[in-house]
Amino acid sequence: MRDEGGGIFLGEEEEEEEEEEEEEEEEEEEEEEEEEEEEEEEEEEEEEEEEEEEEEEEEYRYVMW
């Protein structure tokens, strides 16, 4: 069987294998994106904690004066 472009259609098994591979690739990409988002969130939290600590130190210094 040929498609409109003149190419030959793959057999059902090959199509299923390709679909499975594509799904696996998509899942891997999604997992990578989730990991990146988690890392970014952790970095933001760490930065916020550092800022809070600095503010507390400044307040403490001010009180000590």
PDB file of C-alpha atoms in Angstrom:
ATOM      1  CA  MET A   1       0.000   0.000   0.000  1.00  0.00           C
ATOM      2  CA  ARG A   2       1.275   3.487  -0.827  1.00  0.00           C
ATOM      3  CA  ASP A   3       0.498   6.838   0.752  1.00  0.00           C
ATOM      4  CA  GLU A   4      -0.238   9.989  -1.202  1.00  0.00           C
ATOM      5  CA  GLY A   5       3.460  10.887  -1.339  1.00  0.00           C
ATOM      6  CA  GLY A   6       4.284   7.582  -2.998  1.00  0.00           C
ATOM      7  CA  GLY A   7       5.942   6.114   0.094  1.00  0.00           C
ATOM      8  CA  ILE A   8       5.207   2.611   1.247  1.00  0.00           C
ATOM      9  CA  PHE A   9       3.161   2.201   4.432  1.00  0.00           C
ATOM     10  CA  LEU A  10       4.840   0.283   7.198  1.00  0.00           C
ATOM     11  CA  GLY A  11       3.303  -2.932   8.442  1.00  0.00           C
ATOM     12  CA  GLU A  12       1.103  -2.778  11.512  1.00  0.00           C
ATOM     13  CA  GLU A  13       3.802  -4.247  13.748  1.00  0.00           C
ATOM     14  CA  GLU A  14       6.355  -1.688  12.623  1.00  0.00           C
ATOM     15  CA  GLU A  15       3.852   1.124  13.109  1.00  0.00           C
ATOM     16  CA  GLU A  16       3.108  -0.078  16.639  1.00  0.00           C
ATOM     17  CA  GLU A  17       6.823  -0.283  17.427  1.00  0.00           C
ATOM     18  CA  GLU A  18       7.348   3.254  16.144  1.00  0.00           C
ATOM     19  CA  GLU A  19       4.403   4.529  18.182  1.00  0.00           C
ATOM     20  CA  GLU A  20       5.754   2.829  21.311  1.00  0.00           C
ATOM     21  CA  GLU A  21       9.197   4.348  20.729  1.00  0.00           C
ATOM     22  CA  GLU A  22       7.665   7.791  20.252  1.00  0.00           C
ATOM     23  CA  GLU A  23       5.616   7.401  23.437  1.00  0.00           C
ATOM     24  CA  GLU A  24       8.720   6.334  25.366  1.00  0.00           C
ATOM     25  CA  GLU A  25      10.645   9.333  24.034  1.00  0.00           C
ATOM     26  CA  GLU A  26       7.803  11.665  25.008  1.00  0.00           C
ATOM     27  CA  GLU A  27       7.671  10.155  28.507  1.00  0.00           C
ATOM     28  CA  GLU A  28      11.426  10.579  28.891  1.00  0.00           C
ATOM     29  CA  GLU A  29      11.189  14.204  27.778  1.00  0.00           C
ATOM     30  CA  GLU A  30       8.355  14.838  30.234  1.00  0.00           C
ATOM     31  CA  GLU A  31      10.358  13.251  33.051  1.00  0.00           C
ATOM     32  CA  GLU A  32      13.367  15.402  32.184  1.00  0.00           C
ATOM     33  CA  GLU A  33      11.201  18.527  32.158  1.00  0.00           C
ATOM     34  CA  GLU A  34       9.713  17.595  35.543  1.00  0.00           C
ATOM     35  CA  GLU A  35      13.189  17.040  36.979  1.00  0.00           C
ATOM     36  CA  GLU A  36      14.330  20.412  35.656  1.00  0.00           C
ATOM     37  CA  GLU A  37      11.282  22.110  37.173  1.00  0.00           C
ATOM     38  CA  GLU A  38      11.914  20.420  40.519  1.00  0.00           C
ATOM     39  CA  GLU A  39      15.556  21.537  40.455  1.00  0.00           C
ATOM     40  CA  GLU A  40      14.512  25.101  39.659  1.00  0.00           C
ATOM     41  CA  GLU A  41      11.990  25.070  42.516  1.00  0.00           C
ATOM     42  CA  GLU A  42      14.633  23.751  44.921  1.00  0.00           C
ATOM     43  CA  GLU A  43      17.064  26.468  43.834  1.00  0.00           C
ATOM     44  CA  GLU A  44      14.395  29.137  44.319  1.00  0.00           C
ATOM     45  CA  GLU A  45      13.595  27.788  47.790  1.00  0.00           C
ATOM     46  CA  GLU A  46      17.280  27.809  48.721  1.00  0.00           C
ATOM     47  CA  GLU A  47      17.619  31.394  47.506  1.00  0.00           C
ATOM     48  CA  GLU A  48      14.564  32.433  49.504  1.00  0.00           C
ATOM     49  CA  GLU A  49      15.949  30.752  52.621  1.00  0.00           C
ATOM     50  CA  GLU A  50      19.291  32.503  52.149  1.00  0.00           C
ATOM     51  CA  GLU A  51      17.543  35.861  51.750  1.00  0.00           C
ATOM     52  CA  GLU A  52      15.495  35.239  54.906  1.00  0.00           C
ATOM     53  CA  GLU A  53      18.637  34.329  56.836  1.00  0.00           C
ATOM     54  CA  GLU A  54      20.365  37.483  55.621  1.00  0.00           C
ATOM     55  CA  GLU A  55      17.375  39.595  56.642  1.00  0.00           C
ATOM     56  CA  GLU A  56      17.336  37.971  60.082  1.00  0.00           C
ATOM     57  CA  GLU A  57      21.055  38.642  60.465  1.00  0.00           C
ATOM     58  CA  GLU A  58      20.539  42.279  59.488  1.00  0.00           C
ATOM     59  CA  GLU A  59      17.682  42.624  61.978  1.00  0.00           C
ATOM     60  CA  TYR A  60      19.828  41.028  64.668  1.00  0.00           C
ATOM     61  CA  ARG A  61      22.693  43.404  63.896  1.00  0.00           C
ATOM     62  CA  TYR A  62      20.321  46.342  64.018  1.00  0.00           C
ATOM     63  CA  VAL A  63      18.940  45.240  67.380  1.00  0.00           C
ATOM     64  CA  MET A  64      22.471  44.792  68.732  1.00  0.00           C
ATOM     65  CA  TRP A  65      23.318  48.393  67.861  1.00  0.00           C
TER      66      TRP A  65
END
